[in-house]
XYZ file of C-alpha atoms in Angstrom:
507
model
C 264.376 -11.946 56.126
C 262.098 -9.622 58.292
C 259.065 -11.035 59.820
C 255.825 -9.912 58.744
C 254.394 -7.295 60.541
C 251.545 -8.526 63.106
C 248.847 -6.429 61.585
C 245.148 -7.200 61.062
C 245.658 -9.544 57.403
C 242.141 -10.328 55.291
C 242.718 -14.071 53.902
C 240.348 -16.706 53.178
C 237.637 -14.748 55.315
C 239.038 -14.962 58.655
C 241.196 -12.060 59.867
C 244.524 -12.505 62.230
C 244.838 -9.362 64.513
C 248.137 -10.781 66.565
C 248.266 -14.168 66.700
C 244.433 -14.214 67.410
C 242.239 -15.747 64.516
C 238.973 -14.098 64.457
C 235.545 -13.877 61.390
C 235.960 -10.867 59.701
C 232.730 -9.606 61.365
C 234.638 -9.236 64.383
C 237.823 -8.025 62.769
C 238.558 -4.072 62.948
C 237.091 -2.056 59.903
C 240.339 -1.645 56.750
C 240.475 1.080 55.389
C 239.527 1.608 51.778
C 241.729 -0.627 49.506
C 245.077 1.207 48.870
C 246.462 -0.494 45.617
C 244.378 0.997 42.842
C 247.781 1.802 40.886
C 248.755 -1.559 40.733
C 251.941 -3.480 41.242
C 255.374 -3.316 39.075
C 258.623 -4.679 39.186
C 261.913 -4.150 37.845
C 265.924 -3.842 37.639
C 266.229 -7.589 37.829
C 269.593 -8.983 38.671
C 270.493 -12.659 39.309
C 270.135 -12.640 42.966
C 267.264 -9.681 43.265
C 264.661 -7.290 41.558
C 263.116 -4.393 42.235
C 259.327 -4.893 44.069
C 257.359 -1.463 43.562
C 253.991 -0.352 44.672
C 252.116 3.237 45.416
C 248.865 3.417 48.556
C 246.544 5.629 46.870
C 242.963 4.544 47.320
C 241.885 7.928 45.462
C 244.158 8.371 43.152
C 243.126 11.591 41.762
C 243.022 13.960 44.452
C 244.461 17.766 43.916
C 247.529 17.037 46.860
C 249.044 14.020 45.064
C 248.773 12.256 48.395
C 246.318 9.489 46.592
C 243.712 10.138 49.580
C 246.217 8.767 51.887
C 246.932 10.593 56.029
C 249.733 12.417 56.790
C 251.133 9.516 58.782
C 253.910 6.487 57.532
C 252.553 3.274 56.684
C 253.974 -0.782 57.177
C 253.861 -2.709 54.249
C 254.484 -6.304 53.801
C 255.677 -8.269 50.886
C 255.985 -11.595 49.701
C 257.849 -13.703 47.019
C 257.321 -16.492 45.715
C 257.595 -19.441 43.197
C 254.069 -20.155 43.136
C 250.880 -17.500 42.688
C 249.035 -19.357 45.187
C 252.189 -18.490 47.630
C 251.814 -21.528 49.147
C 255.726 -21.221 49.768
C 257.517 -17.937 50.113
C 261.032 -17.365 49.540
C 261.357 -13.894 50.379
C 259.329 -11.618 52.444
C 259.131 -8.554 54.871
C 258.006 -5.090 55.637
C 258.709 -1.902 54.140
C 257.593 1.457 55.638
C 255.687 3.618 52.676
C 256.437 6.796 53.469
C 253.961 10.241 53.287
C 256.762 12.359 52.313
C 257.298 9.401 49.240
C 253.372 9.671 48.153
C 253.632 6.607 50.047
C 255.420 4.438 47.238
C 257.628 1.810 47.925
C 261.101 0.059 46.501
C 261.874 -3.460 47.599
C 264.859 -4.864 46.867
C 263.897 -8.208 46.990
C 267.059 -10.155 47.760
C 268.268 -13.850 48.227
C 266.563 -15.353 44.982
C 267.651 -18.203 42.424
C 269.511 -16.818 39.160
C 267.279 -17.373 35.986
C 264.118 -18.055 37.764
C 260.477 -17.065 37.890
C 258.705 -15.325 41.375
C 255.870 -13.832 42.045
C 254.941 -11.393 44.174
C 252.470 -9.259 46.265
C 251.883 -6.711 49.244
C 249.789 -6.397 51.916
C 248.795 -2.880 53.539
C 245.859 -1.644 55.783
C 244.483 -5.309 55.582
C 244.081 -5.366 51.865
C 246.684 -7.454 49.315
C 247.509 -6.676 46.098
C 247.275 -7.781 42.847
C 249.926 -10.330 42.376
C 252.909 -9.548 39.794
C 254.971 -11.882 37.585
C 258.871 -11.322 37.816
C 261.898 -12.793 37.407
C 265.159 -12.998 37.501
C 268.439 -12.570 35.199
C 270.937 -15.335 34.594
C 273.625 -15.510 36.492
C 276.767 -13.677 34.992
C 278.997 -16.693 34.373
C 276.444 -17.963 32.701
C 274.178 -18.035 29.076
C 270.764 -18.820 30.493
C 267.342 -19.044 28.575
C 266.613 -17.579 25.612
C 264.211 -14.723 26.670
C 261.750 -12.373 25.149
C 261.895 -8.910 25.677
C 259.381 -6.441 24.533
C 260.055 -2.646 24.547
C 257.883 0.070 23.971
C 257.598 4.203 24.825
C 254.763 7.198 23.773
C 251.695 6.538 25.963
C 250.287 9.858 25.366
C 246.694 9.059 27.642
C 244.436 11.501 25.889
C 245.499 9.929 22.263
C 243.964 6.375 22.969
C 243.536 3.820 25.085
C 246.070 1.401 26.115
C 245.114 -1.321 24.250
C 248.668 -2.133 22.859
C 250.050 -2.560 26.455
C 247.468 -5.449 27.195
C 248.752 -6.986 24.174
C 252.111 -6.845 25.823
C 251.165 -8.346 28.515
C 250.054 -11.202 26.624
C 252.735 -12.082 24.740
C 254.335 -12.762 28.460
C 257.470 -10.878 28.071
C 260.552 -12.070 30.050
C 261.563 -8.340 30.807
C 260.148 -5.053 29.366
C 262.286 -1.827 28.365
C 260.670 1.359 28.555
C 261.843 4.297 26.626
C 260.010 7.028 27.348
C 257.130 9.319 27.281
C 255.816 7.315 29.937
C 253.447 10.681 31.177
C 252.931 13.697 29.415
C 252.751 16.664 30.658
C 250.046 19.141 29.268
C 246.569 19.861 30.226
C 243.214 18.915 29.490
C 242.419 18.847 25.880
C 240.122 16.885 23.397
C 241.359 13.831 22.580
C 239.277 10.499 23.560
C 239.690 10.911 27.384
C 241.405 13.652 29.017
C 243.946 14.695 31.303
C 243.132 16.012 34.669
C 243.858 19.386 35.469
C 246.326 22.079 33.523
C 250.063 21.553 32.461
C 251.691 19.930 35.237
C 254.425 22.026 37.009
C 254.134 21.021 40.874
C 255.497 17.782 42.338
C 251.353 17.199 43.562
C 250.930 17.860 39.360
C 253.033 15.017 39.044
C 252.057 12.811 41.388
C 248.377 12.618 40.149
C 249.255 12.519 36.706
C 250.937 9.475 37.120
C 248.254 8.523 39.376
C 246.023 8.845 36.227
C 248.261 7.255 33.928
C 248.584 4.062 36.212
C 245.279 4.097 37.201
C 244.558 2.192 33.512
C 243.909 -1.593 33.791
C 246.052 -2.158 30.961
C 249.042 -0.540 31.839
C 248.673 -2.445 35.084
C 248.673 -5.806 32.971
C 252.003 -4.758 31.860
C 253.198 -4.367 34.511
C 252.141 -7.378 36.037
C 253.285 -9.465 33.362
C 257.054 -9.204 33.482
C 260.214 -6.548 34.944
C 261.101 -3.207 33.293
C 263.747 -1.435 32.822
C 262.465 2.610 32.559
C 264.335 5.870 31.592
C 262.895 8.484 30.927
C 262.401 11.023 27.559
C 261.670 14.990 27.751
C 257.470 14.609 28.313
C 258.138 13.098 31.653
C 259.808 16.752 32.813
C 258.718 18.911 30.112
C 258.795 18.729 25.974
C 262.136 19.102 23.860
C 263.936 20.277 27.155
C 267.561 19.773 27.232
C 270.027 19.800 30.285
C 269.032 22.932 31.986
C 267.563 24.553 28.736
C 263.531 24.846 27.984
C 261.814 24.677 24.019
C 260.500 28.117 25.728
C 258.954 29.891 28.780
C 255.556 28.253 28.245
C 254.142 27.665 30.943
C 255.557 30.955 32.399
C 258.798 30.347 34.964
C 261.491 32.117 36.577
C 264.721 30.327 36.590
C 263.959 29.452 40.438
C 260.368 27.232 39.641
C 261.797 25.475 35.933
C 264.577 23.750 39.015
C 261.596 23.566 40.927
C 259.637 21.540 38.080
C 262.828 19.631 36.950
C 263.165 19.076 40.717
C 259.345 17.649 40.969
C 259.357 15.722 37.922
C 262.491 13.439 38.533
C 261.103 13.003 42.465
C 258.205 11.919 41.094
C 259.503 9.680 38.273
C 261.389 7.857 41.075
C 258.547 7.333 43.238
C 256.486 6.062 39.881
C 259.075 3.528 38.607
C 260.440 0.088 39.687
C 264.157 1.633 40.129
C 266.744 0.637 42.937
C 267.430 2.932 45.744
C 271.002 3.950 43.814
C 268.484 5.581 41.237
C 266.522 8.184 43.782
C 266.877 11.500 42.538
C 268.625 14.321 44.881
C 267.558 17.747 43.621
C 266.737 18.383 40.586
C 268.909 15.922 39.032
C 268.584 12.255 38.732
C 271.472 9.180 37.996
C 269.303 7.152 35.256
C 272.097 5.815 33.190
C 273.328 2.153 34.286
C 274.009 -1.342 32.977
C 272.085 -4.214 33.549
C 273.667 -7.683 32.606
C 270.947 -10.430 31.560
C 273.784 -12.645 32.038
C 276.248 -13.659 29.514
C 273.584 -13.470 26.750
C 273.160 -9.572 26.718
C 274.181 -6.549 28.176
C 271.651 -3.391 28.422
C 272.913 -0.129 28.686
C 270.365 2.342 29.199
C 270.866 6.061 28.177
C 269.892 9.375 29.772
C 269.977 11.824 26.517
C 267.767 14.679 28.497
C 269.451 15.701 31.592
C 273.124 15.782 30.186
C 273.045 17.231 26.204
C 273.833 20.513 25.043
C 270.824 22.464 23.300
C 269.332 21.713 20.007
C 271.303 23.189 17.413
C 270.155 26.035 15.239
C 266.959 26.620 17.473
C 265.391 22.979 17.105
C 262.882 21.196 14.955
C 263.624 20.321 11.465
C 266.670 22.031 9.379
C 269.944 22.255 7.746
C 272.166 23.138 9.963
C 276.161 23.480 10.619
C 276.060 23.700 13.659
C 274.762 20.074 14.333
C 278.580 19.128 13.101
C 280.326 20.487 15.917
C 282.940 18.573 17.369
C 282.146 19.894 21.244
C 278.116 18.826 21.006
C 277.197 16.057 22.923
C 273.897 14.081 23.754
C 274.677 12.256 26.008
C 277.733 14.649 28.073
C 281.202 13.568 27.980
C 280.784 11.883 31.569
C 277.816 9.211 30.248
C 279.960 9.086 26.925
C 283.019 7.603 28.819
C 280.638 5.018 30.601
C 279.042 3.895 27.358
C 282.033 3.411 25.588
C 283.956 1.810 28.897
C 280.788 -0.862 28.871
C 281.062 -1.865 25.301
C 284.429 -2.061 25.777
C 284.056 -4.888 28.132
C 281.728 -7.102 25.913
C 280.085 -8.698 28.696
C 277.857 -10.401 26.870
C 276.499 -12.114 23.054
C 274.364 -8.748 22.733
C 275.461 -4.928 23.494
C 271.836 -3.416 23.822
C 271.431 0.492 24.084
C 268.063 1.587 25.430
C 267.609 5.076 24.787
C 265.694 7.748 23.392
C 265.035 9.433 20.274
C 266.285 8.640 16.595
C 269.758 7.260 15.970
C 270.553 6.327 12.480
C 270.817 9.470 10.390
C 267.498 10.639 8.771
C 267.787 13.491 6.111
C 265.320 14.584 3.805
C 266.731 15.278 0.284
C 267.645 19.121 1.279
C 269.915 18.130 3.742
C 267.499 18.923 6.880
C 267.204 16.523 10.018
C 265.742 16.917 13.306
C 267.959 18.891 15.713
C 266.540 16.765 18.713
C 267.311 13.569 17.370
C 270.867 11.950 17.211
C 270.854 14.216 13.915
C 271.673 17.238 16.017
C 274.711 16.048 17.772
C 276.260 13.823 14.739
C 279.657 13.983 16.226
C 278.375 12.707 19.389
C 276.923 9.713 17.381
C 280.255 9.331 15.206
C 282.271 9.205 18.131
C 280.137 6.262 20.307
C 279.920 4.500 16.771
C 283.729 4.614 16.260
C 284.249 3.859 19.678
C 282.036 0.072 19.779
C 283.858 -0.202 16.130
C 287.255 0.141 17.970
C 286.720 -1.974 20.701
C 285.239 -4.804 18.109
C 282.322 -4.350 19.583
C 280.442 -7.639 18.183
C 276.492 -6.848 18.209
C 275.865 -3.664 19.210
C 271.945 -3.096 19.156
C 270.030 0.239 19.638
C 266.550 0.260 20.876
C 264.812 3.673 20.306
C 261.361 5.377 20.897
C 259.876 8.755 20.610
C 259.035 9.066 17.049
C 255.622 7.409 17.142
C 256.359 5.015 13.994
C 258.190 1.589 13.859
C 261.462 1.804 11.857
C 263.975 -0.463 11.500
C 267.499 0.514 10.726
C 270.839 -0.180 9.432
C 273.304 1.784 10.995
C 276.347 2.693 9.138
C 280.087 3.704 9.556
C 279.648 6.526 6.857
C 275.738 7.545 6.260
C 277.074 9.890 3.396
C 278.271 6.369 1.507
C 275.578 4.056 0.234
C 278.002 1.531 0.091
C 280.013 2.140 3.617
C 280.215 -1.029 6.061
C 276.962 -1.801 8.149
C 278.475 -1.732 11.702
C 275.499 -1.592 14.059
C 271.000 -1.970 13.819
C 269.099 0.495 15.264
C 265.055 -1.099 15.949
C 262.681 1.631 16.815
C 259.712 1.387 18.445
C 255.896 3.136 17.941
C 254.366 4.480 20.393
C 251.592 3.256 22.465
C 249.371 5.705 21.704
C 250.874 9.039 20.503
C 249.666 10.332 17.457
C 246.194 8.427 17.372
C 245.520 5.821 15.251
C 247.557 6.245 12.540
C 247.526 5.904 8.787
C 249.096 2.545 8.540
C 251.325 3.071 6.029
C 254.956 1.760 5.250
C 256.204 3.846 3.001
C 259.915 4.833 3.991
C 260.119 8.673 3.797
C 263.353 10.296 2.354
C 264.145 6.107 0.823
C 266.191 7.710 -1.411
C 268.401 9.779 0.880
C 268.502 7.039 3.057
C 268.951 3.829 1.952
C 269.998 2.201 5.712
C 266.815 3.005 6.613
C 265.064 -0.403 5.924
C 261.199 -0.114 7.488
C 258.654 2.334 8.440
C 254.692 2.696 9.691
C 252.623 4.347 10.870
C 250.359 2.801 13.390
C 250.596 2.366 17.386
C 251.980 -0.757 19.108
C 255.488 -2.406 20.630
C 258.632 -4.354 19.573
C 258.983 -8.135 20.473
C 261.882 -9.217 20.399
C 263.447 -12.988 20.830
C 266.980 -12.838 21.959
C 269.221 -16.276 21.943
C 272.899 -16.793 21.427
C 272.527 -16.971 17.426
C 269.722 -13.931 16.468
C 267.465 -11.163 17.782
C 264.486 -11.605 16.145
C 262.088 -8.474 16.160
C 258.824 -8.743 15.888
C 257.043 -4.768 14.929
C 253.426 -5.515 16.740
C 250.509 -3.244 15.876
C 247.049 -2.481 16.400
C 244.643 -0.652 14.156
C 242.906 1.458 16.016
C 243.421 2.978 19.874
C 240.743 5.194 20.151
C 238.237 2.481 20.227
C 239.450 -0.459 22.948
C 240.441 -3.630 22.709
C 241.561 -4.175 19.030
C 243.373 -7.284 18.058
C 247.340 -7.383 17.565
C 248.993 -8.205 14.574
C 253.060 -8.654 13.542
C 252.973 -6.113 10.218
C 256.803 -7.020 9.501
C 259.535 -9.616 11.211
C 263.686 -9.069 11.246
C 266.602 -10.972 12.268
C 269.752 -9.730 13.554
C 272.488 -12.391 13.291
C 275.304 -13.029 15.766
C 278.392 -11.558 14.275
C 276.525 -9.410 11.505
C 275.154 -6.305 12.020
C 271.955 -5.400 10.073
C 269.028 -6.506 9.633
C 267.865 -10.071 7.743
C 264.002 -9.396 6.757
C 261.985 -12.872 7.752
């Protein structure tokens, strides 16, 4: 491992400048403290995870630069088994770079399969909050069972973030974020407000994720356990697709949209506990991958942005022929291919998709559907579900955001045929905060139409889920109100998924 750098450290009052031990009185003047958007980690393997952390000690300033010089900067980091780290087992330095709003990625190699760290920097004689992490199982092996929470929609002017603390305390294993992490627009009314106007510069981006992980609460989350991120449309712009904007609002010529999509995935990269092989180049980004929690599940998280064809029929909500079409994809042949190739290999108990918007099909009783969820690319859906059904696929699992209301979902080989096999479960997350409060209800809309669809409602919150070699058991966690802080968490409605048959068992 690399030493630690031989900078002035702050610890237990005395400062080392060298080897020299002197009072802090003495010691050279830090700088003002340069971790005020927390710690994360992610991408956890059996041997490594992902260490992340952004200087910025003023986060809001107009350059994005978090009130940080034009100059690189060392910073050290530590692992350990303890949060006292009174015994490391991993540490070393890692230059934050100006031209990377000074963020940083350590892989953190060389640790025990199936095991629990934690973890902190040091920069400009200040530490860090300390993180919990861990690690997966290792791949010929089953391991613990684990909890995993997922969760997506943090929209910051909606509410505040009172669902994430919750998270935290559950004390997740690992955390799967689908999306919506940011949003882009400007100021407007809700409880607290976004800085500035609609975000189209890579310094836009930059400080609005500054604000957004400037919240204590997200923080918490992040402390409490790894993620595994991708991203939605709100992160670049809303309901874009591939190369394709809803419209030309803000106004852009073909030259600054690649600019923007070019600034937001930079900046989603610097944001985000993702490995090196994740970096953007240009103004595209590779976010689709497999992570193996050992031989007890297999994630395989989508991109369903950067890669589909337009929404059919001009978006929103419709009937539409078009949304049949054979050549429309979500996901692009390429990512298709992968998907299908991963399933294929049944790596482990669980298959677990981690993607985007709405899966299971959801028409209202004229026949319309949304033409940005999986509803407006139904062959592209038909063909992945024929595929896992092909390959015997065993428990394939889809984890969804986006819609701002917990569902929970059969998924089925024909959707047109009440009584067609049940071949997959589809568990949909609310959002954090987007779409305020909420009227709490549970009414399933279009229950006629759609029998497979199983649970609905309407209020803000995550998904817990409890994964072992037998069941996934969901947990749909909620809070009543986000525009007042700090309300209590409740489970409104419990599910098992059993090994070997798909669908959902209410509990």
């Amino acid at each position: 491992m690399t030493r630690l750098s031989r900078r002035i450290f702050v610890l237990g009052g005395l400062a080392t400048v060298g080897t020299t031990i002197v009072p802090l009185s003495r010691a050279l003047a830090a700088p003002p403290y340069p971790f005020k958007l927390g710690v994360a980690s992610g991408e956890p393997a059996a041997d490594s995870v992902v260490l992340w952390t952004r200087l910025a000690p003023t986060p809001l300033n107009a350059d994005g630069q978090g009130g940080m010089a034009n100059a690189d900067v060392a910073v050290d980091w530590q692992v350990s088994t303890t949060d006292t780290f009174s015994s490391l087992v991993a540490q070393g330095t890692v230059t934050a770079r100006y031209a990377d709003a000074h963020s940083v990625h350590v892989v953190a190699g060389g640790l025990a399969p199936d095991a629990d760290y934690y973890y902190r920097f040091r920069a400009q004689g200040h530490l860090s909050p300390v993180g919990r992490t861990r690690t997966a199982p290792a791949t010929s092996t089953v391991g613990r069972d684990f909890t995993m929470a997922f969760a997506s929609c943090a929209h910051y002017e909606s509410g505040y973030y009172t669902a994430y603390r919750r998270l935290a305390e559950d004390r997740p294993d690992l955390v799967l974020h689908l999306g919506d992490y940011i949003y882009e627009g400007g100021a407007g009314s809700g409880v607290r407000q976004h800085v500035g106007a609609e975000i189209v510069s890579l310094a836009d981006y930059r400080r609005r994720y500054a604000l957004y992980k400037s919240d204590p609460d997200l923080q918490a989350a992040h402390q409490a356990a790894p993620w595994l991120v991708v991203p939605d449309d709100h992160e670049v712009e809303n309901n874009y697709a591939g190369t394709v904007r809803e419209n030309n609002t803000p106004a852009l010529t073909a030259a600054q949209w690649t600019a923007r999509r070019s600034a937001a995935y930079k900046a989603y990269y610097e944001n985000m506990p993702l490995r090196p092989s994740s970096a953007n180049s240009g103004n595209s980004i590779p976010l689709y991958r497999r992570v193996r929690w050992g031989q007890l599940a297999t994630f395989h998280m989508l991109d369903t942005r950067q890669f589909r064809d337009d929404q059919a029929c001009g978006d929103g909500s419709k009937v539409c022929a078009d949304a049949d079409l054979a050549s429309r994809s979500i996901t692009g042949a390429a990512q298709e291919a992968w998907l299908l190739d991963g399933l294929g290999q049944k790596l482990g108990t669980w298959d677990v998709i981690g993607q985007q918007v709405f899966f299971a099909r959801q028409f209202t009783s004229t026949g319309a559907a949304s033409m940005d969820a999986w509803d407006g690319y139904r062959a592209s859906r038909s063909r992945i579900q024929a595929g896992w059904q092909q390959r015997g696929v065993r428990n394939p699992v889809v984890l969804t955001g986006d819609v701002h209301r917990a569902w929970a979902n059969d998924l089925k080989a024909d959707y047109a045929n009440a009584n067609s096999a049940t071949i997959g479960t589809e568990l949909v997350c609310t959002s954090i905060t987007s779409g305020g409060n909420g009227s709490g209800t549970t009414t399933i809309p279009n229950a006629a139409t759609n029998p497979h669809l199983k649970f609905h409602q309407d209020r803000r919150g995550y998904t817990r889920t409890t994964i072992s070699r037998t069941q996934i058991r969901a947990d749909f966690r909620a809070v009543a109100t986000v525009t007042e802080h700090g309300a209590p968490v409740t489970t409104t409605r419990s599910f098992a998924i059993l090994d070997g048959r798909p669908g959902l068992q209410a509990l």
